[in-house]
Each structure stands twice: as C-alpha cells, then as structure tokens.
Short mmCIF file of C-alpha atoms in Angstrom, two decimals:
data_model
loop_
_atom_site.label_atom_id
_atom_site.label_comp_id
_atom_site.label_asym_id
_atom_site.label_seq_id
_atom_site.Cartn_x
_atom_site.Cartn_y
_atom_site.Cartn_z
CA MET E 1 37.42 4.84 11.52
CA PRO E 2 38.83 8.05 9.97
CA LEU E 3 35.81 7.98 7.64
CA ILE E 4 33.45 8.08 10.62
CA TYR E 5 35.34 10.99 12.21
CA THR E 6 35.31 12.86 8.89
CA ALA E 7 31.59 12.20 8.48
CA TYR E 8 30.91 13.29 12.07
CA TYR E 9 32.79 16.58 11.79
CA THR E 10 31.29 17.21 8.33
CA LYS E 11 27.88 16.81 9.95
CA VAL E 12 28.77 19.22 12.78
CA THR E 13 30.29 21.77 10.37
CA PHE E 14 27.26 21.80 8.09
CA ALA E 15 24.92 21.97 11.08
CA ILE E 16 26.76 25.13 12.25
CA VAL E 17 26.65 26.55 8.72
CA GLY E 18 22.92 25.79 8.49
CA GLY E 19 22.25 27.34 11.90
CA LEU E 20 24.18 30.49 11.01
CA ALA E 21 22.45 30.76 7.61
CA ALA E 22 19.06 30.41 9.32
CA ALA E 23 19.95 33.10 11.87
CA VAL E 24 21.26 35.51 9.21
CA LEU E 25 18.17 34.98 7.03
CA PHE E 26 15.84 35.45 10.00
CA PHE E 27 17.39 38.69 11.20
CA TYR E 28 17.79 39.89 7.61
CA PHE E 29 14.02 39.82 7.13
CA TYR E 30 12.79 40.42 10.72
CA ARG E 31 14.18 43.53 12.37
CA ALA E 32 15.99 43.21 15.70
CA PRO E 33 18.28 45.92 17.14
CA GLY E 34 21.95 45.18 16.42
CA LEU E 35 21.40 41.66 15.11
CA SER E 36 19.71 42.79 11.90
CA ALA E 37 22.58 45.16 11.13
CA LEU E 38 25.04 42.31 11.59
CA ALA E 39 22.90 39.95 9.49
CA THR E 40 22.64 42.53 6.71
CA ALA E 41 26.42 43.07 6.74
CA ILE E 42 27.01 39.31 6.41
CA ALA E 43 24.34 38.92 3.72
CA ARG E 44 25.89 41.72 1.65
CA LEU E 45 29.04 39.63 1.32
CA PHE E 46 27.11 37.37 -1.08
CA GLY E 47 26.21 40.06 -3.62
CA ASP E 48 22.87 41.56 -4.65
CA GLU E 49 19.51 40.89 -2.95
CA ARG E 50 18.49 37.97 -5.18
CA ARG E 51 21.89 36.30 -4.96
CA ARG E 52 22.32 36.67 -1.19
CA VAL E 53 18.91 35.17 -0.42
CA PHE E 54 19.58 32.27 -2.80
CA ILE E 55 23.01 31.50 -1.29
CA LEU E 56 21.76 31.74 2.30
CA ALA E 57 18.76 29.52 1.46
CA LEU E 58 21.10 27.04 -0.24
CA LEU E 59 23.34 26.97 2.84
CA LEU E 60 20.24 26.43 4.96
CA VAL E 61 19.22 23.42 2.84
CA LEU E 62 22.73 21.95 2.91
CA GLY E 63 22.92 22.67 6.63
CA THR E 64 19.86 20.53 7.28
CA VAL E 65 20.09 17.74 4.70
CA ILE E 66 23.79 16.91 5.12
CA PRO E 67 23.70 16.70 8.95
CA ALA E 68 20.58 14.51 8.73
CA VAL E 69 22.20 12.09 6.26
CA MET E 70 25.60 12.14 7.95
CA GLY E 71 23.97 11.59 11.33
CA TRP E 72 22.43 8.34 10.08
CA TYR E 73 25.72 7.34 8.50
CA VAL E 74 27.76 7.98 11.65
CA ARG E 75 25.29 6.11 13.85
CA GLU E 76 24.69 3.08 11.61
CA VAL E 77 28.17 2.59 10.14
CA GLY E 78 29.90 3.69 13.34
CA ARG E 79 28.18 0.88 15.25
CA LYS E 80 29.82 -1.80 13.09
CA PRO E 81 30.79 -4.59 13.57
CA TRP E 82 27.83 -4.68 15.96
CA THR E 83 24.13 -4.42 15.17
CA VAL E 84 23.14 -4.12 18.84
CA TYR E 85 26.21 -2.49 20.35
CA GLY E 86 28.24 -4.93 22.44
CA LEU E 87 25.62 -7.67 22.19
CA LEU E 88 24.79 -8.91 18.69
CA TYR E 89 26.63 -9.18 15.37
CA PRO E 90 24.73 -8.91 12.03
CA SER E 91 25.50 -12.57 11.32
CA GLU E 92 23.55 -13.51 14.45
CA LEU E 93 20.48 -11.57 13.34
CA VAL E 94 20.23 -12.36 9.64
CA THR E 95 17.13 -14.33 8.58
CA PRO E 96 18.15 -18.02 8.62
CA VAL E 97 16.94 -18.53 5.07
CA PRO E 98 19.37 -19.58 2.31
CA TYR E 99 17.54 -17.41 -0.23
CA SER E 100 18.29 -14.21 1.72
CA THR E 101 22.02 -14.47 0.89
CA ASP E 102 21.60 -16.00 -2.57
CA PRO E 103 23.33 -13.85 -5.23
CA GLY E 104 20.24 -14.04 -7.46
CA PHE E 105 17.96 -12.77 -4.71
CA LEU E 106 20.41 -10.05 -3.72
CA ALA E 107 20.71 -8.96 -7.35
CA PHE E 108 16.90 -8.83 -7.61
CA ALA E 109 16.60 -6.85 -4.35
CA TYR E 110 19.27 -4.33 -5.39
CA PHE E 111 17.68 -4.03 -8.83
CA VAL E 112 14.30 -3.18 -7.27
CA VAL E 113 15.83 -0.62 -4.89
CA LEU E 114 17.94 0.92 -7.67
CA ALA E 115 15.05 1.03 -10.17
CA VAL E 116 12.71 2.62 -7.63
CA ASN E 117 15.31 5.24 -6.68
CA LEU E 118 16.30 6.08 -10.25
CA GLY E 119 12.64 6.25 -11.26
CA GLY E 120 11.95 8.54 -8.31
CA PHE E 121 14.85 10.86 -9.06
CA PHE E 122 13.90 11.00 -12.75
CA ALA E 123 10.30 11.83 -11.83
CA ILE E 124 11.44 14.59 -9.45
CA TYR E 125 13.64 15.99 -12.21
CA ILE E 126 10.73 15.93 -14.69
CA VAL E 127 8.37 17.57 -12.22
CA ALA E 128 10.95 20.24 -11.33
CA THR E 129 12.05 21.11 -14.86
CA ARG E 130 9.09 20.68 -17.21
CA GLU E 131 6.18 23.01 -17.53
CA TYR E 132 2.76 21.74 -16.68
CA LYS E 133 1.10 21.08 -20.03
CA PHE E 134 -1.64 18.76 -18.96
CA LEU E 135 -4.35 20.02 -21.25
CA GLU E 136 -2.10 20.26 -24.30
CA LEU E 137 -0.68 16.81 -23.73
CA LEU E 138 -4.09 15.46 -22.87
CA LYS E 139 -5.34 16.55 -26.25
CA LYS E 140 -2.20 15.33 -27.98
CA GLY E 141 -2.25 12.04 -26.11
CA ALA E 142 -5.92 11.60 -26.76
CA GLY E 143 -5.44 12.43 -30.40
CA VAL E 144 -7.78 15.42 -30.53
CA SER E 145 -5.30 17.47 -32.57
CA GLN E 146 -4.42 14.56 -34.89
CA MET U 1 -6.43 -17.62 26.23
CA ASN U 2 -5.63 -14.54 28.34
CA ASP U 3 -7.14 -11.11 27.75
CA ALA U 4 -4.00 -9.68 26.13
CA VAL U 5 -3.91 -12.45 23.51
CA PHE U 6 -7.64 -12.14 22.83
CA ILE U 7 -7.44 -8.35 22.41
CA GLY U 8 -4.38 -8.85 20.20
CA PHE U 9 -6.27 -11.35 18.02
CA ALA U 10 -9.36 -9.11 17.80
CA GLY U 11 -7.24 -6.02 17.09
CA LEU U 12 -5.31 -7.87 14.41
CA GLY U 13 -8.59 -9.04 12.87
CA LEU U 14 -10.06 -5.53 12.87
CA SER U 15 -6.90 -4.11 11.29
CA VAL U 16 -6.90 -6.83 8.60
CA VAL U 17 -10.54 -6.12 7.73
CA LEU U 18 -9.96 -2.35 7.46
CA HIS U 19 -6.79 -2.92 5.45
CA VAL U 20 -8.64 -5.24 3.08
CA ILE U 21 -11.39 -2.64 2.49
CA PHE U 22 -8.89 -0.02 1.32
CA ALA U 23 -6.54 -2.51 -0.36
CA SER U 24 -9.36 -3.86 -2.56
CA MET U 25 -10.32 -0.32 -3.52
CA THR U 26 -6.78 0.71 -4.38
CA LEU U 27 -5.91 -2.41 -6.37
CA GLY U 28 -9.17 -2.39 -8.33
CA THR U 29 -9.16 1.33 -9.11
CA GLY U 30 -5.45 1.09 -9.98
CA LEU U 31 -6.15 -1.45 -12.69
CA LEU U 32 -9.03 0.62 -14.05
CA ALA U 33 -6.94 3.80 -14.05
CA ALA U 34 -4.11 2.10 -15.97
CA LEU U 35 -6.52 0.50 -18.43
CA TYR U 36 -8.36 3.73 -19.25
CA ARG U 37 -5.17 5.77 -19.41
CA TRP U 38 -3.80 3.26 -21.92
CA ARG U 39 -7.10 3.23 -23.79
CA ALA U 40 -6.98 7.06 -24.01
CA TYR U 41 -3.57 6.82 -25.64
CA ARG U 42 -4.39 3.92 -27.98
CA GLN U 43 -7.90 4.95 -29.03
CA ASN U 44 -7.55 8.75 -28.99
CA ASP U 45 -10.24 9.10 -26.36
CA PRO U 46 -9.95 12.22 -24.15
CA TRP U 47 -12.82 11.09 -21.96
CA ALA U 48 -10.92 7.91 -21.07
CA GLU U 49 -8.00 9.98 -19.79
CA LEU U 50 -10.22 12.17 -17.64
CA PHE U 51 -11.97 9.07 -16.30
CA ALA U 52 -8.58 7.50 -15.52
CA ARG U 53 -7.61 10.60 -13.51
CA LYS U 54 -10.87 10.56 -11.56
CA VAL U 55 -10.42 6.89 -10.70
CA PHE U 56 -6.78 7.52 -9.86
CA LYS U 57 -7.82 10.00 -7.17
CA ALA U 58 -9.84 7.29 -5.43
CA LEU U 59 -6.75 5.08 -5.71
CA ILE U 60 -4.55 7.66 -3.97
CA VAL U 61 -6.91 8.06 -1.03
CA SER U 62 -7.46 4.32 -0.56
CA GLU U 63 -3.75 3.53 -0.98
CA LEU U 64 -2.90 5.92 1.86
CA PHE U 65 -5.38 4.36 4.26
CA SER U 66 -4.54 0.85 3.10
CA GLY U 67 -0.90 1.56 3.98
CA VAL U 68 -1.82 2.95 7.40
CA TRP U 69 -3.78 -0.19 8.32
CA GLY U 70 -1.09 -2.41 6.81
CA THR U 71 1.40 -0.80 9.21
CA ILE U 72 -0.98 -1.31 12.14
CA ILE U 73 -1.22 -5.03 11.17
CA THR U 74 2.58 -5.27 11.28
CA VAL U 75 2.63 -3.64 14.73
CA PHE U 76 0.04 -6.12 16.04
CA LEU U 77 1.91 -9.07 14.52
CA ALA U 78 5.29 -8.00 15.88
CA GLY U 79 3.96 -6.99 19.30
CA PHE U 80 1.39 -9.67 20.06
CA PHE U 81 2.28 -12.59 17.78
CA THR U 82 6.05 -12.59 17.65
CA ALA U 83 6.26 -16.38 17.20
CA LEU U 84 3.92 -16.31 14.20
CA THR U 85 5.87 -13.45 12.62
CA THR U 86 9.20 -15.24 13.12
CA LEU U 87 7.85 -18.50 11.74
CA ALA U 88 6.22 -16.83 8.73
CA THR U 89 9.33 -14.78 7.91
CA ASN U 90 11.58 -17.83 8.04
CA THR U 91 9.38 -20.31 6.22
CA LEU U 92 7.49 -18.04 3.82
CA PHE U 93 10.45 -15.89 2.86
CA ILE U 94 9.76 -15.92 -0.89
CA PRO U 95 6.05 -14.93 -0.72
CA ILE U 96 6.87 -12.17 1.79
CA ALA U 97 9.77 -10.96 -0.40
CA ILE U 98 7.40 -10.84 -3.41
CA ALA U 99 4.81 -8.85 -1.44
CA ILE U 100 7.39 -6.38 -0.09
CA ALA U 101 9.09 -5.94 -3.48
CA SER U 102 5.64 -5.27 -5.00
CA ILE U 103 4.90 -2.62 -2.36
CA MET U 104 8.30 -1.04 -2.97
CA ILE U 105 7.54 -0.78 -6.67
CA ARG U 106 3.88 0.22 -6.38
CA ILE U 107 4.09 3.17 -3.98
CA PRO U 108 6.76 5.13 -5.92
CA ALA U 109 5.01 4.14 -9.17
CA ILE U 110 1.80 5.76 -7.87
CA ALA U 111 3.67 8.98 -7.07
CA ILE U 112 5.50 8.92 -10.42
CA SER U 113 2.24 8.24 -12.30
CA TRP U 114 0.46 11.17 -10.65
CA TYR U 115 3.19 13.78 -10.83
CA THR U 116 4.42 13.02 -14.36
CA TRP U 117 0.91 12.88 -15.80
CA GLY U 118 0.80 15.50 -18.50
CA LYS U 119 4.56 16.01 -18.41
CA ILE U 120 5.84 12.92 -20.23
CA HIS U 121 4.79 11.16 -23.42
CA PRO U 122 1.45 9.33 -23.03
CA ARG U 123 3.04 6.04 -24.12
CA THR U 124 5.71 6.26 -21.39
CA HIS U 125 3.09 7.34 -18.89
CA SER U 126 0.88 4.38 -19.81
CA LEU U 127 3.83 2.07 -19.19
CA VAL U 128 4.41 3.58 -15.73
CA MET U 129 0.69 3.20 -14.99
CA TRP U 130 0.76 -0.48 -15.97
CA ILE U 131 3.78 -1.07 -13.71
CA MET U 132 1.84 0.67 -10.92
CA ALA U 133 -1.32 -1.39 -11.50
CA LEU U 134 0.26 -4.81 -12.01
CA SER U 135 2.74 -4.48 -9.13
CA GLY U 136 -0.30 -4.06 -6.89
CA PHE U 137 -1.40 -7.61 -7.68
CA GLY U 138 2.01 -8.86 -6.49
CA VAL U 139 1.06 -7.81 -2.94
CA PRO U 140 -1.77 -10.36 -2.50
CA PHE U 141 0.30 -12.82 -4.55
CA GLY U 142 2.73 -12.73 -1.62
CA PHE U 143 0.44 -12.23 1.37
CA ARG U 144 -2.35 -14.57 0.29
CA ALA U 145 0.24 -17.38 0.42
CA ILE U 146 0.45 -16.75 4.19
CA PHE U 147 -3.34 -16.96 4.50
CA ALA U 148 -3.37 -20.22 2.51
CA GLU U 149 -0.62 -21.60 4.76
CA ILE U 150 -2.40 -20.79 8.03
CA ASN U 151 -5.48 -22.58 6.65
CA ASN U 152 -3.57 -25.52 5.22
CA PRO U 153 0.13 -25.52 6.22
CA THR U 154 1.86 -27.53 3.52
CA ALA U 155 5.08 -25.50 3.15
CA VAL U 156 5.28 -24.82 6.90
CA GLY U 157 4.64 -28.54 7.51
CA TYR U 158 7.55 -29.37 5.21
CA TYR U 159 9.76 -26.95 7.18
CA PHE U 160 8.86 -28.61 10.48
CA GLN U 161 9.42 -32.11 9.11
CA THR U 162 12.73 -31.47 7.34
CA GLY U 163 14.14 -28.24 8.82
CA LEU U 164 14.64 -27.04 5.24
CA ASN U 165 13.27 -23.84 3.76
CA PRO U 166 10.27 -24.66 1.57
CA GLY U 167 11.18 -22.04 -1.05
CA TRP U 168 8.42 -21.76 -3.66
CA MET U 169 6.37 -24.55 -2.07
CA PRO U 170 3.66 -22.15 -0.73
CA TYR U 171 2.59 -21.77 -4.37
CA ALA U 172 1.94 -25.50 -4.58
CA ASN U 173 -0.62 -25.12 -1.78
CA PRO U 174 -3.98 -25.87 -3.47
CA LEU U 175 -5.75 -23.31 -1.28
CA PHE U 176 -3.49 -20.51 -2.49
CA TRP U 177 -4.70 -20.44 -6.09
CA THR U 178 -8.41 -20.57 -5.31
CA LEU U 179 -7.94 -17.84 -2.66
CA TYR U 180 -5.82 -15.71 -4.99
CA LEU U 181 -8.29 -15.94 -7.88
CA HIS U 182 -11.13 -15.13 -5.45
CA THR U 183 -9.15 -12.11 -4.21
CA VAL U 184 -8.18 -10.81 -7.67
CA ALA U 185 -11.76 -11.02 -8.95
CA ALA U 186 -13.00 -9.33 -5.75
CA VAL U 187 -10.65 -6.36 -5.99
CA ILE U 188 -11.36 -5.72 -9.69
CA SER U 189 -15.09 -5.98 -9.02
CA VAL U 190 -14.79 -3.59 -6.05
CA GLY U 191 -12.68 -1.19 -8.14
CA GLY U 192 -15.37 -1.13 -10.83
CA PHE U 193 -18.19 -0.51 -8.36
CA VAL U 194 -16.20 2.18 -6.51
CA ALA U 195 -15.52 3.95 -9.82
CA ALA U 196 -19.21 3.68 -10.74
CA SER U 197 -20.47 4.96 -7.38
CA LEU U 198 -18.06 7.91 -7.28
CA THR U 199 -18.75 8.98 -10.87
CA ALA U 200 -22.50 8.59 -10.19
CA LEU U 201 -22.12 11.38 -7.61
CA GLU U 202 -20.90 13.61 -10.45
CA LYS U 203 -23.62 12.38 -12.84
CA GLY U 204 -21.06 10.99 -15.28
CA VAL U 205 -23.07 8.35 -17.14
CA ARG U 206 -20.19 7.09 -19.26
CA GLY U 207 -17.99 6.65 -16.19
CA VAL U 208 -20.80 4.85 -14.39
CA LYS U 209 -21.23 2.52 -17.35
CA ALA U 210 -17.49 1.79 -17.54
CA GLY U 211 -17.18 1.14 -13.79
CA LEU U 212 -20.30 -1.00 -13.69
CA THR U 213 -19.18 -3.11 -16.65
CA TRP U 214 -15.92 -4.06 -14.95
CA GLY U 215 -17.53 -4.41 -11.55
CA TYR U 216 -20.32 -6.60 -12.87
CA VAL U 217 -18.20 -8.88 -15.10
CA PHE U 218 -15.86 -9.70 -12.20
CA LEU U 219 -18.79 -10.03 -9.80
CA ILE U 220 -20.21 -12.71 -12.11
CA SER U 221 -16.81 -14.41 -12.20
CA GLN U 222 -17.03 -14.55 -8.39
CA LEU U 223 -20.02 -16.86 -8.81
CA VAL U 224 -17.38 -19.39 -9.93
CA PHE U 225 -14.37 -18.36 -7.79
CA GLY U 226 -16.34 -17.97 -4.52
CA PRO U 227 -17.87 -21.48 -4.51
CA LEU U 228 -14.53 -22.85 -5.78
CA TYR U 229 -12.71 -21.41 -2.75
CA TRP U 230 -15.49 -22.62 -0.45
CA TYR U 231 -15.20 -26.13 -1.96
CA SER U 232 -11.40 -26.12 -1.65
CA LEU U 233 -11.74 -25.15 2.02
CA GLY U 234 -13.92 -28.26 2.46
CA GLN U 235 -11.16 -30.34 0.87
CA TYR U 236 -8.07 -28.86 2.53
CA SER U 237 -9.20 -26.94 5.63
CA PRO U 238 -12.20 -28.87 7.03
CA LEU U 239 -12.12 -27.17 10.45
CA LEU U 240 -12.52 -23.71 8.89
CA PHE U 241 -15.07 -25.06 6.40
CA ASN U 242 -17.18 -26.48 9.24
CA ALA U 243 -16.92 -23.26 11.27
CA VAL U 244 -18.03 -21.19 8.26
CA ASN U 245 -21.01 -23.48 7.66
CA THR U 246 -22.13 -23.83 11.29
CA THR U 247 -21.11 -21.19 13.87
CA TYR U 248 -20.57 -18.50 11.23
CA SER U 249 -23.42 -19.58 8.94
CA PRO U 250 -25.51 -16.43 9.74
CA LEU U 251 -22.66 -14.26 8.44
CA LEU U 252 -22.22 -16.54 5.42
CA GLY U 253 -25.97 -16.20 4.77
CA ILE U 254 -25.80 -12.39 5.05
CA LYS U 255 -22.83 -12.34 2.67
CA LEU U 256 -24.70 -14.45 0.12
CA VAL U 257 -27.75 -12.17 0.39
CA ALA U 258 -25.46 -9.17 -0.16
CA VAL U 259 -23.96 -10.87 -3.25
CA VAL U 260 -27.43 -11.58 -4.66
CA ALA U 261 -28.44 -7.96 -3.97
CA LEU U 262 -25.26 -6.80 -5.72
CA VAL U 263 -26.00 -9.00 -8.74
CA VAL U 264 -29.60 -7.72 -9.00
CA LEU U 265 -28.89 -4.04 -8.28
CA GLY U 266 -25.75 -4.15 -10.42
CA TYR U 267 -27.74 -5.52 -13.36
CA MET U 268 -30.42 -2.83 -12.97
CA ALA U 269 -27.79 -0.12 -12.69
CA LEU U 270 -25.87 -1.41 -15.72
CA LYS U 271 -29.08 -1.60 -17.76
CA SER U 272 -29.90 2.02 -16.85
CA ALA U 273 -26.35 3.18 -17.64
CA ARG U 274 -26.50 1.53 -21.07
CA ALA U 275 -29.72 3.42 -21.69
CA GLY U 276 -27.96 6.68 -20.74
CA ALA U 277 -29.35 7.09 -17.22
CA ILE U 278 -27.95 6.68 -13.70
CA HIS U 279 -29.92 4.29 -11.51
CA PRO U 280 -30.43 5.61 -7.93
CA ALA U 281 -28.94 2.38 -6.53
CA THR U 282 -25.60 2.97 -8.27
CA LYS U 283 -24.10 5.00 -5.43
CA TRP U 284 -24.81 2.16 -2.97
CA LEU U 285 -23.08 -0.52 -5.04
CA ALA U 286 -19.57 0.35 -3.77
CA PRO U 287 -20.53 0.12 -0.06
CA LEU U 288 -22.38 -3.12 -0.80
CA ALA U 289 -19.41 -4.60 -2.67
CA LEU U 290 -17.08 -3.58 0.19
CA PHE U 291 -19.46 -5.17 2.69
CA THR U 292 -19.22 -8.52 0.86
CA VAL U 293 -15.41 -8.21 0.98
CA VAL U 294 -15.53 -7.52 4.74
CA ALA U 295 -17.91 -10.43 5.38
CA GLY U 296 -15.71 -12.77 3.33
CA GLU U 297 -12.56 -11.70 5.20
CA ILE U 298 -14.22 -12.18 8.61
CA LEU U 299 -15.33 -15.67 7.53
CA ASN U 300 -11.85 -16.53 6.26
CA ASP U 301 -9.93 -15.10 9.23
CA GLY U 302 -12.28 -14.79 12.21
CA ALA U 303 -13.90 -18.22 11.88
CA ARG U 304 -10.61 -19.86 12.87
CA TYR U 305 -10.98 -18.52 16.45
CA PRO U 306 -9.70 -19.68 18.96
CA ASN U 307 -7.04 -21.08 16.62
CA MET U 308 -4.45 -19.27 14.54
CA VAL U 309 -3.23 -22.10 12.32
CA LEU U 310 -5.49 -24.89 11.13
CA THR U 311 -4.19 -28.36 10.34
CA GLY U 312 -7.01 -30.38 8.85
CA ASN U 313 -9.51 -31.16 11.60
CA GLU U 314 -7.33 -29.68 14.32
CA GLY U 315 -6.12 -26.20 15.15
CA ILE U 316 -3.15 -24.61 16.87
CA PRO U 317 -4.43 -22.04 19.43
CA VAL U 318 -3.66 -18.36 19.05
CA ALA U 319 -1.97 -18.34 22.50
CA LEU U 320 0.81 -20.62 21.22
CA PHE U 321 1.89 -17.91 18.75
CA ALA U 322 1.81 -15.08 21.30
CA ASN U 323 4.76 -12.94 22.35
CA PHE U 324 7.10 -15.26 24.26
CA TYR U 325 9.62 -12.55 25.17
CA MET U 326 7.45 -10.77 27.71
CA GLU U 327 4.13 -10.76 29.53
CA ILE U 328 2.36 -7.80 27.95
CA PRO U 329 0.94 -5.64 30.79
CA MET U 330 -2.82 -5.12 30.51
CA PRO U 331 -2.67 -1.29 30.87
CA ALA U 332 -0.46 -1.26 27.76
CA VAL U 333 -2.98 -3.49 25.97
CA TYR U 334 -5.83 -1.09 26.85
CA VAL U 335 -3.78 1.88 25.60
CA ILE U 336 -3.21 0.01 22.30
CA LEU U 337 -6.92 -0.79 22.11
CA ALA U 338 -7.84 2.87 22.72
CA PHE U 339 -5.38 3.92 20.01
CA LEU U 340 -6.92 1.38 17.62
CA ILE U 341 -10.43 2.73 18.23
CA LEU U 342 -9.20 6.32 17.84
CA SER U 343 -7.42 5.39 14.59
CA LEU U 344 -10.56 3.71 13.32
CA VAL U 345 -12.67 6.83 13.92
CA VAL U 346 -10.08 9.32 12.61
CA PHE U 347 -9.01 7.41 9.50
CA THR U 348 -12.51 6.31 8.51
CA THR U 349 -13.81 9.88 8.82
CA ALA U 350 -10.82 11.22 6.89
CA ALA U 351 -11.25 8.58 4.17
CA PHE U 352 -14.96 9.42 3.82
CA TYR U 353 -14.25 13.13 3.42
CA ALA U 354 -11.34 12.51 1.06
CA LEU U 355 -13.43 10.28 -1.20
CA TYR U 356 -16.78 12.04 -1.12
CA ARG U 357 -15.69 15.65 -0.63
CA ARG U 358 -12.91 15.49 -3.24
CA PHE U 359 -10.06 16.71 -1.07
CA ILE U 360 -7.38 16.00 -3.67
CA ALA U 361 -6.53 19.20 -5.51
CA GLU U 362 -6.95 18.99 -9.25
CA ILE U 363 -6.12 21.14 -12.24
CA PRO U 364 -9.06 22.20 -14.41
CA GLU U 365 -10.29 19.28 -16.47
CA THR U 366 -12.14 20.12 -19.61
CA GLU U 367 -12.36 18.21 -22.84
#
C-alpha cells in the first residue's frame, strides 16, 4: 500500500500547490488590499511578467489535473482486492463468458484502446503544433496547384 | 403488465426510434463524407472536398444526438429490463463487443478527422476518414444481431439448451443478414437524402445531385432488401410477421406509401439536378426518408408488444425481463417519463437548429 499513500499525498500536495497558484494569480490580477501585495511578491520570485504568469498557470494546470487523476487512482486501486468494498471481489462480477478472458480478445481490446489513445494524442499534438493551412492544403490536396 | 413495465417498454421504444433517426443520418453522411474526401484527393476535385466538409458537419450534429439517445437506451435497459440486459451481455458477448469496439474507434476518429483536416497529408486524412466511416457500420453489425435474436433466438436458444456461450452463432441467424443489409442500405440512402436536402438549402446543385444519386441508388436497393427482410420474418419470426401484416398493417401501408412517394419525388429531384436545377421537393426528401426509417423501426420493434422476445408463434412477455432486483416506485417512473419528454423537446429543437441554422463554426470555404 505504500504506492497508494504516495499517490494520496501527491494528490494532496498538488491540490495545495494548485490552490495557492490560483490564489496568487487571482490577487495578482485583481487588486485586494494586502493580498495583492503578497501575491505580487510571490509572483516576482518566478522572474519577469511573462515567465511568472506562465509558471503560475502551469502550476494551476498541474494542481488540477494531477489531483483529479490521482484521486481516481487512490479510490479505484485502493479499493482492491474488492470491487464493492467488503462485499464483492472482481472475480465474482466478471462476465461469465469464456471470450472475456481469452488472450486473443484481451489483446484485441487493448489494441483498440491503445490505438484510440495514441491516435488521439497524435491528433492533439498535430492540432496544437501545426498551423492551420486549410485552404493551401485544400488546393494542394485537390490538385489545383499541380 | 404493470404500469412501470409498460412505461419502460414505451420509453425504450421511443429512445430506440430517436436513436435510429440520428444513427442513420450519421452513418450515411459519414460514408459520403469519407467517399468525397477520398475522391477529392484521388481526382483533384476541390468541390468534392468542400462537399465532404459540408456533409461532415451534418455527421457531427447527428452523431452527438445519436450518442445521447444511445445512452438513454442503455439507462432504460439497465433500469427497467435488467434481466434482458444480463442475458444479452452473457449470450451475445461477441456482437456487443464488436458494437462497443466500433463506437470506441468511431467517436475519436470523427474528432481526429475534423481537427486534423487541412493539417495532415490528404492521403493520411482520407485513411482516417475511411476508418471513421467504416467503423460506423460495425455498430449495427453488433447491435442488429441482438434485434435478430429477439425476433428469432437461435444463439440464445443454444445457450439455454446447452449452458454454453454461443460465440459467433448470432451471425448464423438467418434474420441477422437480411436485417443488416436492410439497415445498411437504409442508412446510406438516408445519408444521401440528408446531404441532398441540406445542400439544397444552400442552392448547391452539384451537392444535391451527388446526395440524390447515392440516396436514390440505395433506395432502389431497398426495393429488394425490404421485401427480403419481410419475407424472412415470415419464415423465422411468424408472430412478428403476422402482427406487422394485421394489427400494424395501417403503419405498414403508410410506410409503403412513403417509400413510393420517396421513389417518385426522388426521381423527379434527381432528374432536375441532372439538368442543373433544384427541384422544390428536394428539401423534403430527408424528412421523408427518415420517416420511412422510423416507421420501419416501429414495425420491427413495437409490433412485438406485449412481448419482448419472440420464439416462432409464441412470445415471451416484456414483464418477464423486467427489473427483478426491486419494485420500481411509480413516482420515480413518472420523473423518468418527464425527463424523457423534456429530453425529446430539448434535443430535437437543438438538432433542428444545429442542422438548419448551421451552428458549427467553419473557416472560410472558397474554391
């Protein structure tokens, strides 16, 4: 269970970091007596204007995504070996179909999940990094310039 | 049959009908979008690419609403018909796995197709589009096996007799193939007519002609597949066949009239489009095609009432498949019914505006 404890405290730590980053960003941009001065002093630790906003925003993202993922992990993995705590084991709930535990079917299922995820990540990368050249590529793809 | 079971059956039926409307639109337009995107790449035709994008927008809207109603079907099945869900999941594992795997591939493929359009090589994009379009046909390939089994339980019968999982046996059910062919032809036909009707609103003659050609060719193929399915029902599901031809004969008659009207109006519209004009009836062909789909689904699913599963000349009542874990309180049933009606109004209105008012943002499209 050390893994669960580590995951749990990682989740709590990042949640605190995310909360603090959100508070600093908020009072950095919206003036409040005392708090804004403190927020500005903290933000200045990260360098110039562009850099401090980027780092605080990054901490905010990490402070929301990591607790969300770790929360699921702690709850779902931490419940093992039960599926319904104290009542039912996974082996009692699995579909009583031989195909569901067949290596071929499992390989197929994992392949589909993996392919969909890799395809999704690749598409997100393409969308995030490439310029939108629809009209140019439309003409190229349609052969207008050929 | 108590009120809760009846409302559950009616709610399930309504959800299936609405799901089928949007599912036929999304599968049909998906195939057209992939085909014309590929044609744009292969034949150097910029118009084909713009047409593919227009059709793709109808796909996105209908896919969203199809998914919403598919989820509502699952809720009805799990809540009201737990025994049916358990039995289907255990005995029809392979068809359900095929349908779910197809959904898992199709939905991300739609997103990938849309967002990478214009950012990756047209050949790669065409490949993604084909994966998107063809995976869609895996969904009815899985789920139509369930419909064939509740009309003529061969695989489920094997399970009850032997206690063994029937594996691929649902695909040996003679009703499956006639129903699947009928479904595939219907969705491509609907996709063509939807594309034609929507492009008619923008006065795009070439798009109207393309949509009508596909819609009409597969409508004509239905003149073979429809009677073939009807005949196979007579052979393998006589109780449903008799219900369709007696109690439900007025609806069957209306459906046949709608098909004849579609054939006649479709021909007139196609003739006008080939001459470079848009026939005024073109915009009504999509609603008419969808009406025939709805009528067909009600005949196939509703005519079994008060039974859920049909075994030759006998039926197993809906009540036997109801939730055996709990007595569902009627106030909860009325709340579910109210939610269903609210969903119907909200989602239908939203779908209408999304399709006809062009709510999907688009970059400038000029040739």
